[in-house]
mmCIF file with all atom_site columns, C-alpha atoms in Angstrom:
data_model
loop_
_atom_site.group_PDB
_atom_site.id
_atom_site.type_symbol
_atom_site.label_atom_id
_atom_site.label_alt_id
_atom_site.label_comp_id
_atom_site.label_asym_id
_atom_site.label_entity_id
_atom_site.label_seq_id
_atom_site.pdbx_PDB_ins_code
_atom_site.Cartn_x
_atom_site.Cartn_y
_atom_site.Cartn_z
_atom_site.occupancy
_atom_site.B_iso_or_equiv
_atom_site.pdbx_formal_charge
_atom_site.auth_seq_id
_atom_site.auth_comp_id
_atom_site.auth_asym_id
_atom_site.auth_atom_id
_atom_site.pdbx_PDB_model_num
ATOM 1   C CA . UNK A 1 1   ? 96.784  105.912 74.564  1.00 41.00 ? 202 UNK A CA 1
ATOM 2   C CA . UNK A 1 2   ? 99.328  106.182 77.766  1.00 55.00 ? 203 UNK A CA 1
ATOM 3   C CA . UNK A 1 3   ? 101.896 103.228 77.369  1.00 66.00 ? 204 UNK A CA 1
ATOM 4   C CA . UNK A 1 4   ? 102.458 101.454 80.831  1.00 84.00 ? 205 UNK A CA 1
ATOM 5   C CA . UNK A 1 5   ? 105.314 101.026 82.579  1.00 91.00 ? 206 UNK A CA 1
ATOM 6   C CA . UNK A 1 6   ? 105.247 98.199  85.360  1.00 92.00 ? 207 UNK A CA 1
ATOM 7   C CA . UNK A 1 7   ? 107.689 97.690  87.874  1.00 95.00 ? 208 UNK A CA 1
ATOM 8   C CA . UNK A 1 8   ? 107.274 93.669  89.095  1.00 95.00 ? 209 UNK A CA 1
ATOM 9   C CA . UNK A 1 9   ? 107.656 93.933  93.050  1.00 97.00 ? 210 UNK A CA 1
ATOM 10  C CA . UNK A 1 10  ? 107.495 90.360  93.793  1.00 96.00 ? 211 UNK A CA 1
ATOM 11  C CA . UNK A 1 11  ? 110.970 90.124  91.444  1.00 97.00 ? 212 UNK A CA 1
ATOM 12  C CA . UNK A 1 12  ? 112.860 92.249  94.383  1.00 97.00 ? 213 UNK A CA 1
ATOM 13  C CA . UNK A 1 13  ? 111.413 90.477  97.145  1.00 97.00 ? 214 UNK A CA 1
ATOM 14  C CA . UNK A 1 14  ? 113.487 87.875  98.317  1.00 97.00 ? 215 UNK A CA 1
ATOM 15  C CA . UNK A 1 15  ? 116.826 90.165  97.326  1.00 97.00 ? 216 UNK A CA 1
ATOM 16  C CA . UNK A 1 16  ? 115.364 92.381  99.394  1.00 98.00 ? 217 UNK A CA 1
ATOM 17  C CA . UNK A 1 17  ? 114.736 90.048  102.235 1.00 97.00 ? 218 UNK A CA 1
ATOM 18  C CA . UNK A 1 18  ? 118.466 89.390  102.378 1.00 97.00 ? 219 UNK A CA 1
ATOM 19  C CA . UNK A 1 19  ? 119.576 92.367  102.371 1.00 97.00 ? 220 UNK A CA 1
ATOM 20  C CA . UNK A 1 20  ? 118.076 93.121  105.309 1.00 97.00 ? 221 UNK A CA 1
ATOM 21  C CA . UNK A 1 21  ? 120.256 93.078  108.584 1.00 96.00 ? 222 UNK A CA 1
ATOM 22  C CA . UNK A 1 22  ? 123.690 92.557  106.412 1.00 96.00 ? 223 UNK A CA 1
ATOM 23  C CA . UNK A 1 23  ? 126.323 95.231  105.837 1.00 96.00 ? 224 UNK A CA 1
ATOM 24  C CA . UNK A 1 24  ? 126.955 96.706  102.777 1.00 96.00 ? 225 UNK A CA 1
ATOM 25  C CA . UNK A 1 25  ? 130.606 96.558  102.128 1.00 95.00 ? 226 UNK A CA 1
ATOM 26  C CA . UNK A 1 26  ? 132.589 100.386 101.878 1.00 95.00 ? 227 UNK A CA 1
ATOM 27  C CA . UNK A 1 27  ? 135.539 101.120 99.999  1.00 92.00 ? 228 UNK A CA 1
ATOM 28  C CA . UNK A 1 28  ? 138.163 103.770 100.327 1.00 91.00 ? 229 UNK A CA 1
ATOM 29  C CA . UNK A 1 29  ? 139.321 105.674 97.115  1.00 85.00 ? 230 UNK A CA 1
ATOM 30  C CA . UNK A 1 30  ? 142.908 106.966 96.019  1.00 85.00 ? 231 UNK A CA 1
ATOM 31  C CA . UNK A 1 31  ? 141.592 110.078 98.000  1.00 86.00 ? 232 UNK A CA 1
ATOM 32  C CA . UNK A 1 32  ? 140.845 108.334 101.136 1.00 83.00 ? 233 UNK A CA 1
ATOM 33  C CA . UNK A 1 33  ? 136.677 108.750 100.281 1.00 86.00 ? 234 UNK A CA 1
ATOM 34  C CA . UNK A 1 34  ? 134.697 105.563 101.308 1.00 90.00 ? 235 UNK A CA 1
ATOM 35  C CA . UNK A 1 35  ? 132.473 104.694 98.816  1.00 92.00 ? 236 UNK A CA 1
ATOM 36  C CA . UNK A 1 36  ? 129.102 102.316 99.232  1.00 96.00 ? 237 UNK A CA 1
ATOM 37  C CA . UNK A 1 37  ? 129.758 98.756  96.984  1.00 96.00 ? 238 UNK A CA 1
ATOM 38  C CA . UNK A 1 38  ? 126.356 97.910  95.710  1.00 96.00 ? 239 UNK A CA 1
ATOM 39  C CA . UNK A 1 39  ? 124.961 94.884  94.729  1.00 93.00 ? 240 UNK A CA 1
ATOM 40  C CA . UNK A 1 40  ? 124.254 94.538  90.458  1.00 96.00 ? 241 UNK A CA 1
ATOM 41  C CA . UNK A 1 41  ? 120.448 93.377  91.672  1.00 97.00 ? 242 UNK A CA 1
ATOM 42  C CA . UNK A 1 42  ? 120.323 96.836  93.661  1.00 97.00 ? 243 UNK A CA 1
ATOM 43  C CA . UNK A 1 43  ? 121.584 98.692  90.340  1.00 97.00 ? 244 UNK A CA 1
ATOM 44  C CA . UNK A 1 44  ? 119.019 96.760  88.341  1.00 98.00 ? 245 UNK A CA 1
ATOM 45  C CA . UNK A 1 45  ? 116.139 97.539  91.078  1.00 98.00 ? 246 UNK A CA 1
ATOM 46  C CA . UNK A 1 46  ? 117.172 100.782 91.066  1.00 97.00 ? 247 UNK A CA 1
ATOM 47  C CA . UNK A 1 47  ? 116.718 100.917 87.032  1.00 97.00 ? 248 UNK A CA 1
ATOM 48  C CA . UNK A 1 48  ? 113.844 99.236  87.025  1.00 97.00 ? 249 UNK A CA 1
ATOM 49  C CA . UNK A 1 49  ? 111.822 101.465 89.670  1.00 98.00 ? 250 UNK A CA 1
ATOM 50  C CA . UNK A 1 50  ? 113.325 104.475 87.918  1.00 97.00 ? 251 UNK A CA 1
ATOM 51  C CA . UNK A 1 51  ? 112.003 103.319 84.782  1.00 96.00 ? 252 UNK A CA 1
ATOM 52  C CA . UNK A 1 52  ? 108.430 102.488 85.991  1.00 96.00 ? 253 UNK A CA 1
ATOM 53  C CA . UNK A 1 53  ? 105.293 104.483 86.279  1.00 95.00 ? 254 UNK A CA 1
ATOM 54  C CA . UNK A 1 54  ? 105.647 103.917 90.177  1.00 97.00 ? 255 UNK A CA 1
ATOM 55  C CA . UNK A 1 55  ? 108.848 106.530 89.748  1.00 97.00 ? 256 UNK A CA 1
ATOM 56  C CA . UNK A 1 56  ? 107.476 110.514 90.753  1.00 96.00 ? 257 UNK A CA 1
ATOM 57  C CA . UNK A 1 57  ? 109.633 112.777 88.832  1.00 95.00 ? 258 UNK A CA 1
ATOM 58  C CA . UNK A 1 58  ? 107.599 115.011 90.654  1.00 95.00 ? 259 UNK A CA 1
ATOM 59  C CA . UNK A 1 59  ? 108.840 113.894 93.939  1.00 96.00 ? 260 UNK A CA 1
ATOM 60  C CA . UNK A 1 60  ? 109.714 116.785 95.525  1.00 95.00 ? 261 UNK A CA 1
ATOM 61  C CA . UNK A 1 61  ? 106.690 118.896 95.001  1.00 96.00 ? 262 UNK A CA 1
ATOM 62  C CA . UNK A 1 62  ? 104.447 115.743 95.986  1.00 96.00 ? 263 UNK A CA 1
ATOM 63  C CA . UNK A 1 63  ? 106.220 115.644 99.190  1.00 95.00 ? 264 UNK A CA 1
ATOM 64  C CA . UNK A 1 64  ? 105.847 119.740 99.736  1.00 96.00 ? 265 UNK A CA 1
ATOM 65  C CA . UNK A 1 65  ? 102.395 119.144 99.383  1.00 95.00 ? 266 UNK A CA 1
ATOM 66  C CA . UNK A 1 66  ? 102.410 116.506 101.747 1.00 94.00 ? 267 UNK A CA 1
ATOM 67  C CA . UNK A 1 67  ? 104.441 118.404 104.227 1.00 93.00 ? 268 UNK A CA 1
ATOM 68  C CA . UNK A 1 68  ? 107.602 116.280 103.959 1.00 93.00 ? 269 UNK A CA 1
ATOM 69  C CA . UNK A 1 69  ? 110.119 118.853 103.064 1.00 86.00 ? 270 UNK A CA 1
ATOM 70  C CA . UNK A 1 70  ? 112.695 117.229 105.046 1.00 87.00 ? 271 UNK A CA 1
ATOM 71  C CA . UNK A 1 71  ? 112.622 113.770 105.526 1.00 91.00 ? 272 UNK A CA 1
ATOM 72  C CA . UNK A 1 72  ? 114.970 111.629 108.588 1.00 93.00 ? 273 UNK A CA 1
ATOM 73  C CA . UNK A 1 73  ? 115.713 108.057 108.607 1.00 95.00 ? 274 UNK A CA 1
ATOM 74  C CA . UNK A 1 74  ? 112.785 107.711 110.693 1.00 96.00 ? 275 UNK A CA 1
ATOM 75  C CA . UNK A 1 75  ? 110.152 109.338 109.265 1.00 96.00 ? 276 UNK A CA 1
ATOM 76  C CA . UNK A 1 76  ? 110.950 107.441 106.245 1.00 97.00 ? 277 UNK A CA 1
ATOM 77  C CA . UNK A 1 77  ? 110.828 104.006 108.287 1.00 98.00 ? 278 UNK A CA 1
ATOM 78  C CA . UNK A 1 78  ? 107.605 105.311 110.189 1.00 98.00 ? 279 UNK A CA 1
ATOM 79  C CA . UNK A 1 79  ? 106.012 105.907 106.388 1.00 98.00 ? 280 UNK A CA 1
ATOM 80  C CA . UNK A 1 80  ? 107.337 102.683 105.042 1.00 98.00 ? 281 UNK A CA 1
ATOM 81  C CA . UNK A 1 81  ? 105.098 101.101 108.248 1.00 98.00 ? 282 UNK A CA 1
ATOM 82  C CA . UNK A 1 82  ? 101.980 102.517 108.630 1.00 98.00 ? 283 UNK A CA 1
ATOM 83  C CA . UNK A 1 83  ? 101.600 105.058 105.282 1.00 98.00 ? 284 UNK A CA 1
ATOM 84  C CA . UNK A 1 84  ? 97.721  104.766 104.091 1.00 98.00 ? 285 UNK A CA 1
ATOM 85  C CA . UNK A 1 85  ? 98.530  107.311 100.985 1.00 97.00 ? 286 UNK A CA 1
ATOM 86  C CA . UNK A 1 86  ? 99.944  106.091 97.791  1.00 97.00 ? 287 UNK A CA 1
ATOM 87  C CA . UNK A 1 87  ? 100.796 109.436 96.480  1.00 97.00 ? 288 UNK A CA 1
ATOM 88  C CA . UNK A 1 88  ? 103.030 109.889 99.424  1.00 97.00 ? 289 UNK A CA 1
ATOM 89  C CA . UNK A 1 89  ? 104.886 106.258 99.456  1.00 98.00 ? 290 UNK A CA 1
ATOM 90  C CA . UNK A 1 90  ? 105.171 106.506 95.537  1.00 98.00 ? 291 UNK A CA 1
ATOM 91  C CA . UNK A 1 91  ? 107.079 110.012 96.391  1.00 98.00 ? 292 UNK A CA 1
ATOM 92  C CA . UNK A 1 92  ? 109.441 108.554 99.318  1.00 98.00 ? 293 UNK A CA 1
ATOM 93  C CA . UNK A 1 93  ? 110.041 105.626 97.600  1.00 98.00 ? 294 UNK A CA 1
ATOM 94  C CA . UNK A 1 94  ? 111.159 107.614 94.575  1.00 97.00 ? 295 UNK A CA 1
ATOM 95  C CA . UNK A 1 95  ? 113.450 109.964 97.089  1.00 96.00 ? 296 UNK A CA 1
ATOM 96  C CA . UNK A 1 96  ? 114.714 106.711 98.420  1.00 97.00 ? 297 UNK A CA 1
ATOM 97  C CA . UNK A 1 97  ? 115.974 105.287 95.157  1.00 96.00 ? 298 UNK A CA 1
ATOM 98  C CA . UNK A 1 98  ? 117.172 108.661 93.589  1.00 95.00 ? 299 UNK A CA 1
ATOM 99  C CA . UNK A 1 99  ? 118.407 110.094 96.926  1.00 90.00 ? 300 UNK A CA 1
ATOM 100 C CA . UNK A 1 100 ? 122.128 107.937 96.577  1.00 92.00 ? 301 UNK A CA 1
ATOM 101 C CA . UNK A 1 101 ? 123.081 110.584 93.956  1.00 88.00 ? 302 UNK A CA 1
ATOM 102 C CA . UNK A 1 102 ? 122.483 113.561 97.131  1.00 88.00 ? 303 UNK A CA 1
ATOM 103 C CA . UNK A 1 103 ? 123.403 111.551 99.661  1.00 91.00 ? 304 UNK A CA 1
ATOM 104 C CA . UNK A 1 104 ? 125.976 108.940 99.175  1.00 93.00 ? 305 UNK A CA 1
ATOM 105 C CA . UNK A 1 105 ? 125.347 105.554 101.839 1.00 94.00 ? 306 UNK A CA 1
ATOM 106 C CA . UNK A 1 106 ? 121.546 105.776 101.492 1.00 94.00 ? 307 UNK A CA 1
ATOM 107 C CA . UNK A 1 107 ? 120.362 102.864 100.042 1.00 97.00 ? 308 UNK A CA 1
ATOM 108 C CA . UNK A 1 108 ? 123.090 101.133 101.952 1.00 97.00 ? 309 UNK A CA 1
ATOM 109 C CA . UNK A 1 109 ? 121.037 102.470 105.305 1.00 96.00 ? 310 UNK A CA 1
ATOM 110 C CA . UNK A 1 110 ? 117.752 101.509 103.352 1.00 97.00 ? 311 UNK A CA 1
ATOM 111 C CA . UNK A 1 111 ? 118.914 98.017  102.255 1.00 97.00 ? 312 UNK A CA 1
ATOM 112 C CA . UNK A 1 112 ? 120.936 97.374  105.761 1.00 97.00 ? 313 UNK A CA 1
ATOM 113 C CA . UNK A 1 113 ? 117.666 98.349  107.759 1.00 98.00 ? 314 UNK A CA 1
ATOM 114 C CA . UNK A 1 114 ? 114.928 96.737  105.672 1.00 98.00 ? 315 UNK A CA 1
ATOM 115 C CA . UNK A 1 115 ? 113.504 100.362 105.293 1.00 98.00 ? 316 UNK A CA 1
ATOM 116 C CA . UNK A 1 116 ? 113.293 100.028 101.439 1.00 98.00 ? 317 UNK A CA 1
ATOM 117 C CA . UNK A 1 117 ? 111.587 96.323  101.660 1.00 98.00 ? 318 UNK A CA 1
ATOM 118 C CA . UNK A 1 118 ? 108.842 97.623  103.931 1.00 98.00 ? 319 UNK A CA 1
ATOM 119 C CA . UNK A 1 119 ? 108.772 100.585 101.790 1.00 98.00 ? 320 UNK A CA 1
ATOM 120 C CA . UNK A 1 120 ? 108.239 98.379  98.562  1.00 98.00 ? 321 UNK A CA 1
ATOM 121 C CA . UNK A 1 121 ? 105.849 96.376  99.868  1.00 98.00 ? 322 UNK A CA 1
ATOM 122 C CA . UNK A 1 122 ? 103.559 99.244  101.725 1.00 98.00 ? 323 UNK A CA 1
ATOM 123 C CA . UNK A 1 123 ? 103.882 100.932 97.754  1.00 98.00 ? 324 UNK A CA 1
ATOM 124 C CA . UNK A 1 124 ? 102.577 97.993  96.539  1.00 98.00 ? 325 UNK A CA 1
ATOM 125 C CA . UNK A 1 125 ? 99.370  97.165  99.356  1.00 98.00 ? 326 UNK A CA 1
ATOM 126 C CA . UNK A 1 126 ? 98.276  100.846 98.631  1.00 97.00 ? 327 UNK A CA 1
ATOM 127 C CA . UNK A 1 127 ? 98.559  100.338 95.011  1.00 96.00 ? 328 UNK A CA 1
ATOM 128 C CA . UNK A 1 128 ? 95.464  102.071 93.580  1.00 95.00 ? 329 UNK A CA 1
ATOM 129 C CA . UNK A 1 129 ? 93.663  99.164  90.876  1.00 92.00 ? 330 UNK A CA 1
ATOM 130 C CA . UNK A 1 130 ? 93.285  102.123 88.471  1.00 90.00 ? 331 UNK A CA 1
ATOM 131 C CA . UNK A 1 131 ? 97.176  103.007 88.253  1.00 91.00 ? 332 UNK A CA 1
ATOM 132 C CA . UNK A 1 132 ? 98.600  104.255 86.191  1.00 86.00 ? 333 UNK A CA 1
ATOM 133 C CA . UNK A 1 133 ? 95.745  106.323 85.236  1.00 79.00 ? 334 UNK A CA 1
ATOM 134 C CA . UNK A 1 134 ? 95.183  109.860 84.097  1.00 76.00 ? 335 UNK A CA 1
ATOM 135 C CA . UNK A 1 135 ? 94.712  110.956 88.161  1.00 75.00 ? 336 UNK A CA 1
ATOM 136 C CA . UNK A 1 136 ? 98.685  110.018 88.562  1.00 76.00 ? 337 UNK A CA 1
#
């Protein structure tokens, strides 16, 4: 029998909420490199979404398939808004959360916007009531 691995959404909420429209701070390095400062409750959301069943490993071929081989700032904001498809949310939000290791300042852009919030909560309304099950 699969073992299940839930990620509690309501838990990130409210950090979520305040994260919204506030700066994350930057740092500069011996080498004169800024460097994003997050939050420990974005580590741990990070850890805990990476962790769940809600996390694609297959990311990148679910968004070839959708036709998202590229995705801007504003597709992904456009997605986190008015998405209908679970299999493509559960994708972005994946390339959201492991996309800081390609592209350093993301979830700073994602937290500062409210991107990943709406994105969180859009996963969560389209939420199939048999996930995890064998179709994902």
């Amino acid at each position: 029998m699969r073992r299940e691995h839930p990620f509690d959404f309501e838990k990130w909420y409210s950090f979520l909420a305040e994260a919204t429209g506030k700066e994350v701070a930057w740092v500069t390095d011996e080498h004169m490199t800024m460097h994003p400062v997050y939050d420990e409750q974005m580590l741990a959301l990070v850890q805990a979404f990476e962790w769940s069943d809600f996390y694609d490993q297959n990311y990148d071929r679910t968004l070839h398939q959708k036709g998202l081989n590229q995705l801007r700032e504003e597709e992904v904001d456009m997605i986190a808004r008015t998405s209908l498809d679970f299999r493509e949310l559960r994708a972005v939000a994946s390339i959201v959360i492991h996309g800081e290791r390609r592209l350093e300042g993301m979830w700073a852009a994602m937290l500062e916007k409210g991107i990943l919030y709406r994105l969180l909560q859009r996963l969560q309304s389209q939420t199939p009531t048999d996930f995890p099950g064998p179709n994902y």
